[in-house]
Amino acid sequence: MTAAAALSLPMTGNQTFDTTELIGTPYVLYFYPKDNTPGCTAQGNDFRDQHDEFSAAGVKVFGASRDSIKSHENFKAKMAFPFELVSDPDEILCEAYGVMKMKNMYGKQVRGIERSTFVINAKGQVAKEWRGVKVPGHVSEVLSYVQDMK
């Protein structure tokens, strides 16, 4: 297992996402392309709807994209997300996890976030990763993994 990158970035709720402070607490870090888009909203809603189960398993959930804190705050409030969203406009976190990819959008090549999810264990190590995530059923799969994690 590789160690999670030691980073500190702003997140919603006027808080800081600091990976060194999270050691001792397992967490899910999911990357998504953009606030208020259909797939990203569905993915966030799935994490929201199963948030109690993640909490019961002792696992925190964080979402991350390149959107600004202001955009994140609005998205979080609109969708009633019970977890924080990390703002990464400079792609520091995205680069650390290798989620920036060239994608086809309407016939054009664009650089963007590949929908990806990582489980970080209490030791601060990447325990599991999913890349190129398809939204339907994904959050349930992540939940099942963390519930079985020791």
PDB file of C-alpha atoms in Angstrom:
ATOM      1  CA  MET A   1       0.000   0.000   0.000  1.00  0.00           C
ATOM      2  CA  THR A   2       1.208   3.462  -0.787  1.00  0.00           C
ATOM      3  CA  ALA A   3       0.994   6.338   1.640  1.00  0.00           C
ATOM      4  CA  ALA A   4      -1.604   8.998   0.904  1.00  0.00           C
ATOM      5  CA  ALA A   5      -0.059  12.294  -0.162  1.00  0.00           C
ATOM      6  CA  ALA A   6       0.608  14.719   2.704  1.00  0.00           C
ATOM      7  CA  LEU A   7      -1.413  17.736   1.609  1.00  0.00           C
ATOM      8  CA  SER A   8      -3.451  20.567   3.055  1.00  0.00           C
ATOM      9  CA  LEU A   9      -6.202  22.196   0.988  1.00  0.00           C
ATOM     10  CA  PRO A  10      -9.277  24.341   1.677  1.00  0.00           C
ATOM     11  CA  MET A  11     -12.663  22.695   1.931  1.00  0.00           C
ATOM     12  CA  THR A  12     -16.231  23.663   2.675  1.00  0.00           C
ATOM     13  CA  GLY A  13     -17.362  24.603   6.155  1.00  0.00           C
ATOM     14  CA  ASN A  14     -14.369  26.959   6.462  1.00  0.00           C
ATOM     15  CA  GLN A  15     -12.231  23.894   7.169  1.00  0.00           C
ATOM     16  CA  THR A  16      -8.949  22.506   5.896  1.00  0.00           C
ATOM     17  CA  PHE A  17      -8.494  19.074   4.367  1.00  0.00           C
ATOM     18  CA  ASP A  18      -5.210  18.059   6.003  1.00  0.00           C
ATOM     19  CA  THR A  19      -4.165  14.467   5.358  1.00  0.00           C
ATOM     20  CA  THR A  20      -1.701  14.417   8.256  1.00  0.00           C
ATOM     21  CA  GLU A  21      -4.494  15.360  10.679  1.00  0.00           C
ATOM     22  CA  LEU A  22      -6.625  12.519   9.285  1.00  0.00           C
ATOM     23  CA  ILE A  23      -4.143   9.780  10.223  1.00  0.00           C
ATOM     24  CA  GLY A  24      -5.987   7.512  12.645  1.00  0.00           C
ATOM     25  CA  THR A  25      -9.266   8.004  10.780  1.00  0.00           C
ATOM     26  CA  PRO A  26     -10.128   5.988   7.668  1.00  0.00           C
ATOM     27  CA  TYR A  27     -11.751   8.019   4.909  1.00  0.00           C
ATOM     28  CA  VAL A  28     -13.098   7.931   1.386  1.00  0.00           C
ATOM     29  CA  LEU A  29     -11.836  10.565  -1.039  1.00  0.00           C
ATOM     30  CA  TYR A  30     -13.840  10.724  -4.228  1.00  0.00           C
ATOM     31  CA  PHE A  31     -12.899  12.877  -7.199  1.00  0.00           C
ATOM     32  CA  TYR A  32     -15.541  14.188  -9.556  1.00  0.00           C
ATOM     33  CA  PRO A  33     -15.337  16.476 -12.602  1.00  0.00           C
ATOM     34  CA  LYS A  34     -17.649  19.408 -11.790  1.00  0.00           C
ATOM     35  CA  ASP A  35     -20.208  20.733  -9.307  1.00  0.00           C
ATOM     36  CA  ASN A  36     -23.875  20.778 -10.378  1.00  0.00           C
ATOM     37  CA  THR A  37     -23.517  18.417 -13.336  1.00  0.00           C
ATOM     38  CA  PRO A  38     -25.809  15.372 -13.668  1.00  0.00           C
ATOM     39  CA  GLY A  39     -23.286  12.571 -13.015  1.00  0.00           C
ATOM     40  CA  CYS A  40     -21.514  14.442 -10.233  1.00  0.00           C
ATOM     41  CA  THR A  41     -24.799  15.325  -8.564  1.00  0.00           C
ATOM     42  CA  ALA A  42     -25.952  11.677  -8.739  1.00  0.00           C
ATOM     43  CA  GLN A  43     -22.628  10.509  -7.291  1.00  0.00           C
ATOM     44  CA  GLY A  44     -22.760  13.051  -4.451  1.00  0.00           C
ATOM     45  CA  ASN A  45     -26.376  12.133  -3.733  1.00  0.00           C
ATOM     46  CA  ASP A  46     -25.407   8.448  -3.458  1.00  0.00           C
ATOM     47  CA  PHE A  47     -22.698   9.317  -0.909  1.00  0.00           C
ATOM     48  CA  ARG A  48     -25.214  11.550   0.900  1.00  0.00           C
ATOM     49  CA  ASP A  49     -27.899   8.862   0.957  1.00  0.00           C
ATOM     50  CA  GLN A  50     -25.506   6.261   2.381  1.00  0.00           C
ATOM     51  CA  HIS A  51     -23.568   8.661   4.622  1.00  0.00           C
ATOM     52  CA  ASP A  52     -25.025   7.223   7.847  1.00  0.00           C
ATOM     53  CA  GLU A  53     -23.677   3.793   6.887  1.00  0.00           C
ATOM     54  CA  PHE A  54     -20.203   5.228   6.222  1.00  0.00           C
ATOM     55  CA  SER A  55     -20.322   7.006   9.588  1.00  0.00           C
ATOM     56  CA  ALA A  56     -21.427   3.797  11.324  1.00  0.00           C
ATOM     57  CA  ALA A  57     -18.360   2.104   9.802  1.00  0.00           C
ATOM     58  CA  GLY A  58     -16.190   4.893  11.257  1.00  0.00           C
ATOM     59  CA  VAL A  59     -15.283   6.245   7.822  1.00  0.00           C
ATOM     60  CA  LYS A  60     -15.373   9.908   6.782  1.00  0.00           C
ATOM     61  CA  VAL A  61     -16.285  10.938   3.238  1.00  0.00           C
ATOM     62  CA  PHE A  62     -14.757  13.817   1.257  1.00  0.00           C
ATOM     63  CA  GLY A  63     -15.486  14.896  -2.306  1.00  0.00           C
ATOM     64  CA  ALA A  64     -12.905  16.764  -4.403  1.00  0.00           C
ATOM     65  CA  SER A  65     -12.899  18.688  -7.670  1.00  0.00           C
ATOM     66  CA  ARG A  66     -11.253  21.741  -9.211  1.00  0.00           C
ATOM     67  CA  ASP A  67     -14.242  23.948  -8.399  1.00  0.00           C
ATOM     68  CA  SER A  68     -13.906  26.945  -6.076  1.00  0.00           C
ATOM     69  CA  ILE A  69     -14.926  26.957  -2.417  1.00  0.00           C
ATOM     70  CA  LYS A  70     -17.849  29.246  -3.322  1.00  0.00           C
ATOM     71  CA  SER A  71     -19.074  26.765  -5.959  1.00  0.00           C
ATOM     72  CA  HIS A  72     -18.592  23.882  -3.501  1.00  0.00           C
ATOM     73  CA  GLU A  73     -20.495  25.679  -0.718  1.00  0.00           C
ATOM     74  CA  ASN A  74     -23.436  26.298  -3.054  1.00  0.00           C
ATOM     75  CA  PHE A  75     -23.403  22.709  -4.374  1.00  0.00           C
ATOM     76  CA  LYS A  76     -23.146  21.260  -0.864  1.00  0.00           C
ATOM     77  CA  ALA A  77     -26.013  23.421   0.439  1.00  0.00           C
ATOM     78  CA  LYS A  78     -28.231  22.788  -2.605  1.00  0.00           C
ATOM     79  CA  MET A  79     -27.795  19.009  -2.357  1.00  0.00           C
ATOM     80  CA  ALA A  80     -27.677  18.858   1.487  1.00  0.00           C
ATOM     81  CA  PHE A  81     -24.399  16.927   1.504  1.00  0.00           C
ATOM     82  CA  PRO A  82     -23.444  15.920   5.080  1.00  0.00           C
ATOM     83  CA  PHE A  83     -19.742  15.772   4.125  1.00  0.00           C
ATOM     84  CA  GLU A  84     -17.174  18.366   3.073  1.00  0.00           C
ATOM     85  CA  LEU A  85     -15.951  19.144  -0.450  1.00  0.00           C
ATOM     86  CA  VAL A  86     -12.261  19.858  -1.096  1.00  0.00           C
ATOM     87  CA  SER A  87     -11.379  22.678  -3.491  1.00  0.00           C
ATOM     88  CA  ASP A  88      -8.399  21.879  -5.744  1.00  0.00           C
ATOM     89  CA  PRO A  89      -8.257  24.588  -8.449  1.00  0.00           C
ATOM     90  CA  ASP A  90      -4.473  24.174  -8.796  1.00  0.00           C
ATOM     91  CA  GLU A  91      -4.851  20.385  -9.244  1.00  0.00           C
ATOM     92  CA  ILE A  92      -2.444  19.610  -6.372  1.00  0.00           C
ATOM     93  CA  LEU A  93      -4.615  16.816  -4.958  1.00  0.00           C
ATOM     94  CA  CYS A  94      -5.652  15.688  -8.455  1.00  0.00           C
ATOM     95  CA  GLU A  95      -2.015  15.325  -9.514  1.00  0.00           C
ATOM     96  CA  ALA A  96      -1.079  13.499  -6.287  1.00  0.00           C
ATOM     97  CA  TYR A  97      -3.723  10.867  -7.087  1.00  0.00           C
ATOM     98  CA  GLY A  98      -3.191  10.879 -10.845  1.00  0.00           C
ATOM     99  CA  VAL A  99      -6.812  11.610 -11.727  1.00  0.00           C
ATOM    100  CA  MET A 100      -6.240  14.229 -14.458  1.00  0.00           C
ATOM    101  CA  LYS A 101      -6.855  12.663 -17.886  1.00  0.00           C
ATOM    102  CA  MET A 102      -7.510  13.650 -21.472  1.00  0.00           C
ATOM    103  CA  LYS A 103     -11.189  12.989 -22.181  1.00  0.00           C
ATOM    104  CA  ASN A 104     -13.455  13.284 -25.206  1.00  0.00           C
ATOM    105  CA  MET A 105     -16.239  15.777 -24.716  1.00  0.00           C
ATOM    106  CA  TYR A 106     -18.528  16.502 -27.634  1.00  0.00           C
ATOM    107  CA  GLY A 107     -15.820  15.342 -30.049  1.00  0.00           C
ATOM    108  CA  LYS A 108     -13.070  17.495 -28.532  1.00  0.00           C
ATOM    109  CA  GLN A 109     -10.134  16.463 -26.379  1.00  0.00           C
ATOM    110  CA  VAL A 110     -10.306  18.163 -22.986  1.00  0.00           C
ATOM    111  CA  ARG A 111      -8.229  17.684 -19.855  1.00  0.00           C
ATOM    112  CA  GLY A 112     -10.356  16.869 -16.849  1.00  0.00           C
ATOM    113  CA  ILE A 113     -10.840  14.762 -13.754  1.00  0.00           C
ATOM    114  CA  GLU A 114     -11.397  11.057 -14.277  1.00  0.00           C
ATOM    115  CA  ARG A 115     -14.111  10.074 -11.795  1.00  0.00           C
ATOM    116  CA  SER A 116     -12.150   8.113  -9.168  1.00  0.00           C
ATOM    117  CA  THR A 117     -12.535   6.988  -5.556  1.00  0.00           C
ATOM    118  CA  PHE A 118      -9.874   6.142  -2.989  1.00  0.00           C
ATOM    119  CA  VAL A 119     -10.171   4.539   0.442  1.00  0.00           C
ATOM    120  CA  ILE A 120      -7.459   5.700   2.847  1.00  0.00           C
ATOM    121  CA  ASN A 121      -6.996   3.503   5.913  1.00  0.00           C
ATOM    122  CA  ALA A 122      -6.324   4.679   9.480  1.00  0.00           C
ATOM    123  CA  LYS A 123      -2.562   4.405   8.856  1.00  0.00           C
ATOM    124  CA  GLY A 124      -2.831   6.990   6.069  1.00  0.00           C
ATOM    125  CA  GLN A 125      -2.322   4.450   3.279  1.00  0.00           C
ATOM    126  CA  VAL A 126      -4.301   4.055   0.064  1.00  0.00           C
ATOM    127  CA  ALA A 127      -6.103   0.790   0.774  1.00  0.00           C
ATOM    128  CA  LYS A 128      -8.257   0.627  -2.380  1.00  0.00           C
ATOM    129  CA  GLU A 129      -8.837   2.662  -5.514  1.00  0.00           C
ATOM    130  CA  TRP A 130     -11.434   2.765  -8.249  1.00  0.00           C
ATOM    131  CA  ARG A 131     -10.707   4.639 -11.476  1.00  0.00           C
ATOM    132  CA  GLY A 132     -12.955   5.434 -14.402  1.00  0.00           C
ATOM    133  CA  VAL A 133     -15.933   5.080 -12.073  1.00  0.00           C
ATOM    134  CA  LYS A 134     -19.446   4.631 -13.404  1.00  0.00           C
ATOM    135  CA  VAL A 135     -21.896   6.178 -10.928  1.00  0.00           C
ATOM    136  CA  PRO A 136     -24.684   3.544 -10.692  1.00  0.00           C
ATOM    137  CA  GLY A 137     -23.919   1.128  -7.853  1.00  0.00           C
ATOM    138  CA  HIS A 138     -20.454   2.537  -7.161  1.00  0.00           C
ATOM    139  CA  VAL A 139     -21.101   4.030  -3.713  1.00  0.00           C
ATOM    140  CA  SER A 140     -22.642   0.752  -2.515  1.00  0.00           C
ATOM    141  CA  GLU A 141     -19.484  -1.049  -3.668  1.00  0.00           C
ATOM    142  CA  VAL A 142     -17.286   1.435  -1.739  1.00  0.00           C
ATOM    143  CA  LEU A 143     -19.498   1.088   1.327  1.00  0.00           C
ATOM    144  CA  SER A 144     -19.264  -2.708   1.192  1.00  0.00           C
ATOM    145  CA  TYR A 145     -15.473  -2.447   0.998  1.00  0.00           C
ATOM    146  CA  VAL A 146     -15.155  -0.120   4.012  1.00  0.00           C
ATOM    147  CA  GLN A 147     -17.570  -2.206   6.080  1.00  0.00           C
ATOM    148  CA  ASP A 148     -15.313  -5.232   5.511  1.00  0.00           C
ATOM    149  CA  MET A 149     -12.104  -3.263   6.094  1.00  0.00           C
ATOM    150  CA  LYS A 150     -10.227  -4.053   9.269  1.00  0.00           C
TER     151      LYS A 150
END
